[in-house]
PDB file of C-alpha atoms in Angstrom:
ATOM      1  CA  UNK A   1     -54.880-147.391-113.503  1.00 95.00           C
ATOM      2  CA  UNK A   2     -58.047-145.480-115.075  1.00 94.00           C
ATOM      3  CA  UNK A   3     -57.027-146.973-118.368  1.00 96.00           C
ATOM      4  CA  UNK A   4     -57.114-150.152-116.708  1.00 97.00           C
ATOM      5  CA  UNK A   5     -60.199-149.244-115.117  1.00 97.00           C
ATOM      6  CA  UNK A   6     -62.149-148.815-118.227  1.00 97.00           C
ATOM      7  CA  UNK A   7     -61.306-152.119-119.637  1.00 97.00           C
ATOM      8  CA  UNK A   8     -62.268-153.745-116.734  1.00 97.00           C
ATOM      9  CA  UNK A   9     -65.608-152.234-116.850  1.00 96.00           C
ATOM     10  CA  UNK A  10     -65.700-152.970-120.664  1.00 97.00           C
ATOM     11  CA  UNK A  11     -65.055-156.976-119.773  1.00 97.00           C
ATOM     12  CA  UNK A  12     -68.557-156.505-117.360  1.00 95.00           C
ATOM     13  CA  UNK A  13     -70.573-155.236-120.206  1.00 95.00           C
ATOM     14  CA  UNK A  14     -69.356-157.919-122.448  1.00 95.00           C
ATOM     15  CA  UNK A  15     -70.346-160.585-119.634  1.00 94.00           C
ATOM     16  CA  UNK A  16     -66.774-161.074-118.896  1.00 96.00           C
ATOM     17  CA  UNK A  17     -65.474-161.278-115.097  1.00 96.00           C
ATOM     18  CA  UNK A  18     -63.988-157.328-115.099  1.00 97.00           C
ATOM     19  CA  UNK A  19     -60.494-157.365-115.069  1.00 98.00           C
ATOM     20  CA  UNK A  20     -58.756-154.859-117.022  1.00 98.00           C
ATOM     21  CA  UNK A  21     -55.245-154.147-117.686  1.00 98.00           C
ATOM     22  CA  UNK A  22     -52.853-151.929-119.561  1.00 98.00           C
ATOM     23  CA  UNK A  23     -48.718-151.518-120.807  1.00 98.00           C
ATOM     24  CA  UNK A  24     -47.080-148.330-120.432  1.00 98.00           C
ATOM     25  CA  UNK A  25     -44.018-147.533-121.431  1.00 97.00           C
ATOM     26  CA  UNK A  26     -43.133-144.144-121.155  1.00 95.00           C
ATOM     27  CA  UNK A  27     -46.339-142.545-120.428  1.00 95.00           C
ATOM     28  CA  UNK A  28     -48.180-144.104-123.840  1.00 97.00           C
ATOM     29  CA  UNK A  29     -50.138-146.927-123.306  1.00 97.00           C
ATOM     30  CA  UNK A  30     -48.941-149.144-125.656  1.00 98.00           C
ATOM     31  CA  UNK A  31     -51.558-152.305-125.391  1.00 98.00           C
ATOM     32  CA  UNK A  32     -54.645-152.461-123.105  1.00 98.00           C
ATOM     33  CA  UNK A  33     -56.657-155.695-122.378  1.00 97.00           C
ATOM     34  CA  UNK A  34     -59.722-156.981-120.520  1.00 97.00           C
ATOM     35  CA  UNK A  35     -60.878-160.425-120.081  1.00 97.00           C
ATOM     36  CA  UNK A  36     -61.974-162.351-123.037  1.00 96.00           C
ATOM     37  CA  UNK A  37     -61.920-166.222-121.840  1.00 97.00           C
ATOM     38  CA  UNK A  38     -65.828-166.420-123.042  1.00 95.00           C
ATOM     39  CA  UNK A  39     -66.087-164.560-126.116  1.00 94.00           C
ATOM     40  CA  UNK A  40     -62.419-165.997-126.764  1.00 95.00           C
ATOM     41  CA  UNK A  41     -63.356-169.993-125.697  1.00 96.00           C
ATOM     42  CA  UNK A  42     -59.895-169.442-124.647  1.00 97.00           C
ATOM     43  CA  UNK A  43     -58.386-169.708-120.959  1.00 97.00           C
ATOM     44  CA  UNK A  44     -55.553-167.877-121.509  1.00 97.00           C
ATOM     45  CA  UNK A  45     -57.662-164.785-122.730  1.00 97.00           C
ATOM     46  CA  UNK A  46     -56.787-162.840-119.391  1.00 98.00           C
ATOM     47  CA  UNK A  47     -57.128-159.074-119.012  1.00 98.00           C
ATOM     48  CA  UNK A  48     -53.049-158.770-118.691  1.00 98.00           C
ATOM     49  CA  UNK A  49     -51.958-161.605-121.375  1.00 98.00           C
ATOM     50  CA  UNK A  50     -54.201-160.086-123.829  1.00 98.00           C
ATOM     51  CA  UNK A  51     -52.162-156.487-123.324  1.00 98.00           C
ATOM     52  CA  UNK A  52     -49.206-158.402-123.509  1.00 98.00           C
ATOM     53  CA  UNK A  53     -50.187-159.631-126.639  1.00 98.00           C
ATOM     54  CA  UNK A  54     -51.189-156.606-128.073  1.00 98.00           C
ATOM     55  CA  UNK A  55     -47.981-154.444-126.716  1.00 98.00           C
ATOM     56  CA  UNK A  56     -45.788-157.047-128.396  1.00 98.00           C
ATOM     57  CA  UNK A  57     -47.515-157.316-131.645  1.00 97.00           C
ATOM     58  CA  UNK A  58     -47.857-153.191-131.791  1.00 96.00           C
ATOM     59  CA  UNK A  59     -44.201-153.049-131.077  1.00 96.00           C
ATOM     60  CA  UNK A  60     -43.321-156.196-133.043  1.00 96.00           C
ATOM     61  CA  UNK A  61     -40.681-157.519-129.959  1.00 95.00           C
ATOM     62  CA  UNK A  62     -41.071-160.138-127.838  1.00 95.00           C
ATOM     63  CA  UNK A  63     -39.821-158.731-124.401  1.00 96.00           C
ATOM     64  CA  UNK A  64     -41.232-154.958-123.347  1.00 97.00           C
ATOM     65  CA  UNK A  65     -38.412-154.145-121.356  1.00 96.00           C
ATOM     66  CA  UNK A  66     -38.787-150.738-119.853  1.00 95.00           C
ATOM     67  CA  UNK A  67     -42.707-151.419-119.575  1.00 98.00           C
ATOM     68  CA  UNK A  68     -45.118-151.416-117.078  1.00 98.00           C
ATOM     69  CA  UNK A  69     -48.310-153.113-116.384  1.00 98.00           C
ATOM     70  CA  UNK A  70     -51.250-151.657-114.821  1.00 98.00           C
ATOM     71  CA  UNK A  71     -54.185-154.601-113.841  1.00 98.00           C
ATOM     72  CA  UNK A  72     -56.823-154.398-111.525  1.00 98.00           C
ATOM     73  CA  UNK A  73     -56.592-157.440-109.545  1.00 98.00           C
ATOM     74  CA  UNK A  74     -53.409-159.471-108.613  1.00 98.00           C
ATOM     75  CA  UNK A  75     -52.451-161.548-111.098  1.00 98.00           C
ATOM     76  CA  UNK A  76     -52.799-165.317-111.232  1.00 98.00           C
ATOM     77  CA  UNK A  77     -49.923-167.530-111.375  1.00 98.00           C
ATOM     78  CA  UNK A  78     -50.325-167.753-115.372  1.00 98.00           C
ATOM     79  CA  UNK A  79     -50.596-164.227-115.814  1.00 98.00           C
ATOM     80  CA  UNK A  80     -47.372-163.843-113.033  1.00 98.00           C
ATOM     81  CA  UNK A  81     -45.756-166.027-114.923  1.00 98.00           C
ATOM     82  CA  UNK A  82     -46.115-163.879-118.792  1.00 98.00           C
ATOM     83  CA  UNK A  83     -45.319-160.663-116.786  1.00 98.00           C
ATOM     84  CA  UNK A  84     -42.133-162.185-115.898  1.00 98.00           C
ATOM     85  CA  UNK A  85     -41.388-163.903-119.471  1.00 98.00           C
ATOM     86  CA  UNK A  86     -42.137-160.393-121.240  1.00 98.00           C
ATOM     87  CA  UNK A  87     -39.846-158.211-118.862  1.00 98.00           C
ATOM     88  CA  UNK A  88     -42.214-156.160-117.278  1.00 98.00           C
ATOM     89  CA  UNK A  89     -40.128-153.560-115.359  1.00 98.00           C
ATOM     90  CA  UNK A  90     -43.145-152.485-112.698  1.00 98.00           C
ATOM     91  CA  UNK A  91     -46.490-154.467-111.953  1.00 98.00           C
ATOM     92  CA  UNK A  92     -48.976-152.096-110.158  1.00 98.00           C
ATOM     93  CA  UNK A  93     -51.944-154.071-109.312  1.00 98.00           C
ATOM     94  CA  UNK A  94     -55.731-152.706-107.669  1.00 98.00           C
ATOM     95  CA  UNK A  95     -56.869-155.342-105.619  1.00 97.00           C
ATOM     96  CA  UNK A  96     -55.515-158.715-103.582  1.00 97.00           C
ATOM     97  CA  UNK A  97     -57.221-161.851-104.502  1.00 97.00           C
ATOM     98  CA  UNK A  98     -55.807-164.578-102.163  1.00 97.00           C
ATOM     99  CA  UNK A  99     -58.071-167.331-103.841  1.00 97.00           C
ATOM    100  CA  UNK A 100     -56.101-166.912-107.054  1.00 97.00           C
ATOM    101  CA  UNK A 101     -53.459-165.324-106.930  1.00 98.00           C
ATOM    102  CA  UNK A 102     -50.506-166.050-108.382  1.00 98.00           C
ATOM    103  CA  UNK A 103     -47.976-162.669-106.628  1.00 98.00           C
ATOM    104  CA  UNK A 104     -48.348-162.433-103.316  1.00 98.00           C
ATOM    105  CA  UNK A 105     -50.430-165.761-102.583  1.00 98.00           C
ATOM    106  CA  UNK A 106     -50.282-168.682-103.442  1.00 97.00           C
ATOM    107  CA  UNK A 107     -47.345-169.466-105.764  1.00 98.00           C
ATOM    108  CA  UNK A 108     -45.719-166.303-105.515  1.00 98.00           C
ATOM    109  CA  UNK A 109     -43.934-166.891-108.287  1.00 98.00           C
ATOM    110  CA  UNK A 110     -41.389-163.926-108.276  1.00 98.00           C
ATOM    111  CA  UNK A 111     -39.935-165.199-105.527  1.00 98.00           C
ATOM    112  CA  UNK A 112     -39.330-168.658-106.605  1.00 98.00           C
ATOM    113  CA  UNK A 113     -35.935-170.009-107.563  1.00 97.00           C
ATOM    114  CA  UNK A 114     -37.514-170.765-111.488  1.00 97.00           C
ATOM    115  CA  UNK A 115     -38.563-167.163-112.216  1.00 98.00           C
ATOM    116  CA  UNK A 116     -35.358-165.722-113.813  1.00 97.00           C
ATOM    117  CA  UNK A 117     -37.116-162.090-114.349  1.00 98.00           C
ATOM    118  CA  UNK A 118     -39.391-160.419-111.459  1.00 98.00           C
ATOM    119  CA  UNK A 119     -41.090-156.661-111.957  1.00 98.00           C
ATOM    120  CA  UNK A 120     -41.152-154.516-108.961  1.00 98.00           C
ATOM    121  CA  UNK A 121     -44.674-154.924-107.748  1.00 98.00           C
ATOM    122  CA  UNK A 122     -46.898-152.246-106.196  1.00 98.00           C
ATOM    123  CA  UNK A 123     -50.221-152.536-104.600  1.00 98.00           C
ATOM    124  CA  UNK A 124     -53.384-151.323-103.771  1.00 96.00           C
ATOM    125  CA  UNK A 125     -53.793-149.206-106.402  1.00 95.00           C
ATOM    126  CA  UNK A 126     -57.620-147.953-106.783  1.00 96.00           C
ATOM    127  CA  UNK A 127     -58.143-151.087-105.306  1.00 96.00           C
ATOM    128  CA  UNK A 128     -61.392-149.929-103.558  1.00 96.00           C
ATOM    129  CA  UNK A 129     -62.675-148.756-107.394  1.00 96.00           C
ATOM    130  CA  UNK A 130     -61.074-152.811-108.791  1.00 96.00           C
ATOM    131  CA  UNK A 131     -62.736-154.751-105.806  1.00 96.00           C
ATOM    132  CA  UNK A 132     -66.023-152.775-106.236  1.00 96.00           C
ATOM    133  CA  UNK A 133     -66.550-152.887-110.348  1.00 96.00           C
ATOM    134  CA  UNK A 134     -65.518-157.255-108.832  1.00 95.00           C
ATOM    135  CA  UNK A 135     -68.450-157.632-106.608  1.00 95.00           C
ATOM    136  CA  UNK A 136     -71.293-155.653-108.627  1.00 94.00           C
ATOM    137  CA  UNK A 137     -70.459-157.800-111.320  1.00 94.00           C
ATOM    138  CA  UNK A 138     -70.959-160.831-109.153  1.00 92.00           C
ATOM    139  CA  UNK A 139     -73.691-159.872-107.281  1.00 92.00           C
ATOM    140  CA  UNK A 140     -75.684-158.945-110.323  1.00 90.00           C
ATOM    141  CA  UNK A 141     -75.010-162.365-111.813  1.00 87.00           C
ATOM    142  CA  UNK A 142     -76.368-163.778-108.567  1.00 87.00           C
ATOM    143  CA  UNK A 143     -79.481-161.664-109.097  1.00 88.00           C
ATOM    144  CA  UNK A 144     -80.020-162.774-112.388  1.00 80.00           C
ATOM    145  CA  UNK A 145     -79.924-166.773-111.439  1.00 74.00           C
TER     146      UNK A 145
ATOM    147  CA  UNK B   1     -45.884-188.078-126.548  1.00 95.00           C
ATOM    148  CA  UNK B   2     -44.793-189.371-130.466  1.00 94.00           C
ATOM    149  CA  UNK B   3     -47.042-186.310-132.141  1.00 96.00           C
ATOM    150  CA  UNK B   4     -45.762-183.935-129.726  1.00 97.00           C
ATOM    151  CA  UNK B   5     -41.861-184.947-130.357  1.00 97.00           C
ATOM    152  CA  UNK B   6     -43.334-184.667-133.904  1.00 97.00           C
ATOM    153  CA  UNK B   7     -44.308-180.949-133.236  1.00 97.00           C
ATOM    154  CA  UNK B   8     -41.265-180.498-131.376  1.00 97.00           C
ATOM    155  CA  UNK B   9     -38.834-181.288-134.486  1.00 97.00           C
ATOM    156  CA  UNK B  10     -40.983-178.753-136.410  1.00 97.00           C
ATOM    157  CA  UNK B  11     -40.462-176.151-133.730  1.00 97.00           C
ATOM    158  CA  UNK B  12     -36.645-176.389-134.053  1.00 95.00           C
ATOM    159  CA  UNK B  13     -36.699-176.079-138.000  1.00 95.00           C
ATOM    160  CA  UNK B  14     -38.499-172.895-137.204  1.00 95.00           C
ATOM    161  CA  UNK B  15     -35.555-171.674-135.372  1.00 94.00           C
ATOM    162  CA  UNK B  16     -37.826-172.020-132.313  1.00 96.00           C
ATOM    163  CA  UNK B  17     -36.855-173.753-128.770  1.00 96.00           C
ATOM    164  CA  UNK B  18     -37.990-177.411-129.507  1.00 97.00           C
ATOM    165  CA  UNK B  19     -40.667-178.323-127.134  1.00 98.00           C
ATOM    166  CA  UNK B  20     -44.023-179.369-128.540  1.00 98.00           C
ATOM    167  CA  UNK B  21     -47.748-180.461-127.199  1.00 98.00           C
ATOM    168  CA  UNK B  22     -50.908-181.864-128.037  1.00 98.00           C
ATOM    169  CA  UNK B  23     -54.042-182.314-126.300  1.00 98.00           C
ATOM    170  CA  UNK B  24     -56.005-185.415-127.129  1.00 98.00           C
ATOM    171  CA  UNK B  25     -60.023-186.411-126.531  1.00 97.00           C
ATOM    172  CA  UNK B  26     -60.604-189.973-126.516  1.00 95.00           C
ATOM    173  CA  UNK B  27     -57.601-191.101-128.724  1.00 95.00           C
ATOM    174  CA  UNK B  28     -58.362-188.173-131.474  1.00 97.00           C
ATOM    175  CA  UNK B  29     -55.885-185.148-131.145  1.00 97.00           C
ATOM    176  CA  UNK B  30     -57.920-182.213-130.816  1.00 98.00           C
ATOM    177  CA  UNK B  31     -55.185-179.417-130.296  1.00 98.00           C
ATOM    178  CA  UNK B  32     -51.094-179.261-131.318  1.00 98.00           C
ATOM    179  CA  UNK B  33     -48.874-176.827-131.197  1.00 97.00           C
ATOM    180  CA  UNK B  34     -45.034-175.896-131.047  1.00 97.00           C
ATOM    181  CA  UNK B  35     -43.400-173.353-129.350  1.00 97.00           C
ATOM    182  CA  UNK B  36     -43.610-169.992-131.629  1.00 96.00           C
ATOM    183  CA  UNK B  37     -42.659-166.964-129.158  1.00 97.00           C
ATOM    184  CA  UNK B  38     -40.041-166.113-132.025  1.00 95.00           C
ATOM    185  CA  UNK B  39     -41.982-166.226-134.788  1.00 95.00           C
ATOM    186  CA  UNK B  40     -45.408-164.514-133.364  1.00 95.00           C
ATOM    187  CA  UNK B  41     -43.630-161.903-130.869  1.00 96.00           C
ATOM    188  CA  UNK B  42     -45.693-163.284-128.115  1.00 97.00           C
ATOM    189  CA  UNK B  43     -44.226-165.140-125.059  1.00 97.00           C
ATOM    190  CA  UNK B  44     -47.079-166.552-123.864  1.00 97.00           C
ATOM    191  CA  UNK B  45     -47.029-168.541-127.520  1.00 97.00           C
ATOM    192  CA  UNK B  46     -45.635-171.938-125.711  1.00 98.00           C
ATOM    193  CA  UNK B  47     -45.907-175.293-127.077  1.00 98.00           C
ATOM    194  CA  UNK B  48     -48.903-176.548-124.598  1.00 98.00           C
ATOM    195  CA  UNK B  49     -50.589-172.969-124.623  1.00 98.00           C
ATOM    196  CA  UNK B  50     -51.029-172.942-128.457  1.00 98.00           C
ATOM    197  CA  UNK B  51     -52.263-176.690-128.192  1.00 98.00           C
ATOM    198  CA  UNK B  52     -54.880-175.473-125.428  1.00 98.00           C
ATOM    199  CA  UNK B  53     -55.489-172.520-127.697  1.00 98.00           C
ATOM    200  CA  UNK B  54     -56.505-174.733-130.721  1.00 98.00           C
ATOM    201  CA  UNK B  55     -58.462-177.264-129.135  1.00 98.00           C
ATOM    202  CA  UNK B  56     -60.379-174.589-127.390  1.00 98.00           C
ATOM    203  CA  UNK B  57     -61.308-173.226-130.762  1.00 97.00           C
ATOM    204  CA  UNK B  58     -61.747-176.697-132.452  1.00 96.00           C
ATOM    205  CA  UNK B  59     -64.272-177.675-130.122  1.00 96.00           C
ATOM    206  CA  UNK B  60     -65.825-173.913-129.540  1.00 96.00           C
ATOM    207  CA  UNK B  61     -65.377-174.552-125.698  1.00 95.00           C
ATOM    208  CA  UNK B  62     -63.470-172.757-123.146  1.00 95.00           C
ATOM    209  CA  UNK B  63     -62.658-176.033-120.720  1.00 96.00           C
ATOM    210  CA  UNK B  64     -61.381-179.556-121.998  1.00 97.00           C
ATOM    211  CA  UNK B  65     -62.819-181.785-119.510  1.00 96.00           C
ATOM    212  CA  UNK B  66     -61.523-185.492-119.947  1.00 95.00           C
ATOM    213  CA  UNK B  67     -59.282-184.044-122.176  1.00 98.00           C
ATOM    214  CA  UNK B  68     -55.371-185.038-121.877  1.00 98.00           C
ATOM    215  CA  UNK B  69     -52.178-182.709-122.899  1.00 98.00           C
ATOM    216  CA  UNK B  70     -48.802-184.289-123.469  1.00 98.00           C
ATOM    217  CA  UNK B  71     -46.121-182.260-123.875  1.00 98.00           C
ATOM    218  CA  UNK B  72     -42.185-183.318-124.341  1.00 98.00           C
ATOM    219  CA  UNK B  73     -40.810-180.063-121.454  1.00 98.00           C
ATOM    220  CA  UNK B  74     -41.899-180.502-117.515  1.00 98.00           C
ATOM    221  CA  UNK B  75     -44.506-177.412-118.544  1.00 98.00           C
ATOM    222  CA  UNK B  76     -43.451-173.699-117.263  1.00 98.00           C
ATOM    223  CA  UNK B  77     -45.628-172.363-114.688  1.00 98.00           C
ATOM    224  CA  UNK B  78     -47.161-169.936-116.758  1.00 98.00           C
ATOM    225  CA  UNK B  79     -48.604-173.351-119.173  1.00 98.00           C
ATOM    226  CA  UNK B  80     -49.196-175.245-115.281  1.00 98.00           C
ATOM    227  CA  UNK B  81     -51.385-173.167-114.465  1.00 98.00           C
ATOM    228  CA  UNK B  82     -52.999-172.523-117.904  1.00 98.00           C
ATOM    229  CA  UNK B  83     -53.562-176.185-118.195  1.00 98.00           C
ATOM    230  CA  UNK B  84     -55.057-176.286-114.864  1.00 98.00           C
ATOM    231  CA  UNK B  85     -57.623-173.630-116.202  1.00 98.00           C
ATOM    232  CA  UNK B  86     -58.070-175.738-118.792  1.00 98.00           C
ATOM    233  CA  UNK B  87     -59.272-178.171-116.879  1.00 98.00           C
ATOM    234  CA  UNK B  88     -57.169-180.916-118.288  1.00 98.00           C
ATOM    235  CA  UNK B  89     -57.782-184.359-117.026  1.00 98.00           C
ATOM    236  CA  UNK B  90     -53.995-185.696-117.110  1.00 98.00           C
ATOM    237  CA  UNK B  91     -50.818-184.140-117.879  1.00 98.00           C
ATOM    238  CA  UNK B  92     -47.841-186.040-119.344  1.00 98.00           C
ATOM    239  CA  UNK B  93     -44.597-184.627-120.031  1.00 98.00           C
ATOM    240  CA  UNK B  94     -41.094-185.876-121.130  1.00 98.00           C
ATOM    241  CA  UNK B  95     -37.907-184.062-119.658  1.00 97.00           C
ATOM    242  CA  UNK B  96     -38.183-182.522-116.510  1.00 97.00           C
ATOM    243  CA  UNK B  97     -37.386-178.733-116.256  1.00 97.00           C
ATOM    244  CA  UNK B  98     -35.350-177.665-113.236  1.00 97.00           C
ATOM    245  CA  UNK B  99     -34.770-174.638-113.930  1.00 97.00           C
ATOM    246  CA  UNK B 100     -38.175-173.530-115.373  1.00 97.00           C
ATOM    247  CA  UNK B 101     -40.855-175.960-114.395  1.00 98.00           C
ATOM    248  CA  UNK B 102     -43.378-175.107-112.320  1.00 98.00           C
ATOM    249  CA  UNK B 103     -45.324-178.765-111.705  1.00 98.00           C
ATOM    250  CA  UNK B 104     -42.332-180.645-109.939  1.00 98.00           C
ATOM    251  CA  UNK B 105     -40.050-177.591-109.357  1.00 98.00           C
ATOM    252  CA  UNK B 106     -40.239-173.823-108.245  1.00 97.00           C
ATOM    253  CA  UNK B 107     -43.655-173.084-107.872  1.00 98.00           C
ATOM    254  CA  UNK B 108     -45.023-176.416-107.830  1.00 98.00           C
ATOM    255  CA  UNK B 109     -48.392-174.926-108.891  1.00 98.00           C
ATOM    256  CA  UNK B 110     -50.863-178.037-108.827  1.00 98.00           C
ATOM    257  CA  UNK B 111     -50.084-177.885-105.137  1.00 98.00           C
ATOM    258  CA  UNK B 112     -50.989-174.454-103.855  1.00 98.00           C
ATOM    259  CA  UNK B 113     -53.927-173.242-102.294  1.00 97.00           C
ATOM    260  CA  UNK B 114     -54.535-171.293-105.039  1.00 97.00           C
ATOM    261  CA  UNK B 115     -55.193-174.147-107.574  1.00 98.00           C
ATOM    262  CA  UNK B 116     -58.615-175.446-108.237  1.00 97.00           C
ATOM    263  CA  UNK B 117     -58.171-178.135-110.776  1.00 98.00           C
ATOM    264  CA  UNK B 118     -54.409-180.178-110.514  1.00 98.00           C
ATOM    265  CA  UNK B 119     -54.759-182.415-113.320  1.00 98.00           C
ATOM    266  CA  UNK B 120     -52.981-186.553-112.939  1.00 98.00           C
ATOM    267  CA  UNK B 121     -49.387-186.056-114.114  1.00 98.00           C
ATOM    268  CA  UNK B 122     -47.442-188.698-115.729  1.00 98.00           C
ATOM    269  CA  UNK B 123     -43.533-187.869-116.244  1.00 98.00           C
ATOM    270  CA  UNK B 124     -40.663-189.152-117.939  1.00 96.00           C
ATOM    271  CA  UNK B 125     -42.491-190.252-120.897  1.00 95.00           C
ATOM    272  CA  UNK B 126     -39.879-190.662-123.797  1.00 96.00           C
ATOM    273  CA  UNK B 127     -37.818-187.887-122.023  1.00 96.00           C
ATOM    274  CA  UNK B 128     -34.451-189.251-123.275  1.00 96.00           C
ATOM    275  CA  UNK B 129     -35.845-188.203-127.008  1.00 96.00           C
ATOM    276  CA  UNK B 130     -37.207-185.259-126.194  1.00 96.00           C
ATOM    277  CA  UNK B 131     -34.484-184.032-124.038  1.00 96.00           C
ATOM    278  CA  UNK B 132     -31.853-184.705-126.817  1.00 96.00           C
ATOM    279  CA  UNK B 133     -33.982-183.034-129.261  1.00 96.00           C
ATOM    280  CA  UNK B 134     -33.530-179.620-126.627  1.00 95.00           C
ATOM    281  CA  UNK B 135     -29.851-180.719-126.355  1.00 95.00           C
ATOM    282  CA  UNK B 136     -29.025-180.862-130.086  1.00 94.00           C
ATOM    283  CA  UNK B 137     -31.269-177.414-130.495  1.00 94.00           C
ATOM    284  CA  UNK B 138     -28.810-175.636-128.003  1.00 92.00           C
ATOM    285  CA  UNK B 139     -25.720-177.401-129.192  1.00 92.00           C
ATOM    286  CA  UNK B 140     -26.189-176.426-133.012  1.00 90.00           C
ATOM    287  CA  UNK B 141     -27.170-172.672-131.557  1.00 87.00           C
ATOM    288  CA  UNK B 142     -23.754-172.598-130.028  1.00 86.00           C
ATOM    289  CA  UNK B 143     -21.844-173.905-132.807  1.00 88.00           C
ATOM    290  CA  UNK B 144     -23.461-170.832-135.082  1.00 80.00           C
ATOM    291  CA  UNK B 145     -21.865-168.259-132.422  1.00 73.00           C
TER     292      UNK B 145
END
């Protein structure tokens, strides 16, 4: 979760919202990712589809079975969604977000009838660290306006 | 909904589960794509997310406001929500997907709490064509076994 951590904190100093994430699979990180949707003009550029992304094209397979995904913040329903498609073994998550979240609000995809694949999820992970890196972020925005 | 069988045809030559979007602005198309997980290791690469993806960079903006995505699959959850982020104005889409939709099935995204843009949806449209074109797909798969 430092890994994650970092890239989270790496979105913020791009002017990203600071979500970070990271594939393991045994012990190597094997893609990392932080938010991009601005620099990216793309809505899909979240912290945990962009380590997808990378994991799969650094491996050069579709599905990561045997991997698992660190992120700082539950995942939204999208990003739920691509954990389950890519065959994430474990999701460890940092913080809850019940406005948008997509695990254990909301949709809670993993436990609907459609979702044919579901990680074992764990949470609260640094979430303290993953809420605070969250609310400077947004109350230095607020600052600047 | 023709273009999009149009893209959905190509995605099946490619060896690719036929399903196929485009997003249009004011009659002009502005984004297509076909499914590609296959052929770019990546399983977010879904018909309506790579049509999102390349209007997005067409038009150097992140949201497509009064912008319209038709697609020939009832979208996956994962491309529900993405097209809510997107900020889509309607959605229309051919078959429906039991198994793996997530607007009129499963998670039933546009629905939740947790969603913050639902865009109109329109179903049905030419779904007998673009359902056969998924049926034939499947059917010639099996006959190569």
């Amino acid at each position: 979760m430092d890994e994650a951590l970092i890239e989270a904190r790496a979105a913020a100093e791009r002017g990203e919202v600071p979500i970070g994430a990271v594939v393991v699979i045994d012990g190597v990180v094997v893609g990392r990712g932080g938010n991009r949707t601005r620099q990216n003009n793309d809505v899909t550029a979240h912290a945990e589809i962009e380590a997808i992304r990378q994991a799969s094209a650094t491996l050069g397979q579709e599905r990561l079975t045997g991997a698992d995904l660190y992120v700082t913040l539950e995942p939204c329903t999208m990003c739920a969604a691509a954990i389950s498609f890519a065959r994430i073994r474990r999701l460890y998550y940092g913080a809850e977000d019940p406005k948008g979240g997509g695990v254990d609000h909301g949709a809670r995809f993993y436990a609907q009838p459609t979702c044919h694949h579901a990680p074992e999820v764990y949470s609260g992970l640094q979430e303290r660290e993953a809420a605070a890196i969250l609310r400077q972020f947004f109350k230095d925005r607020r600052d600047e306006d």
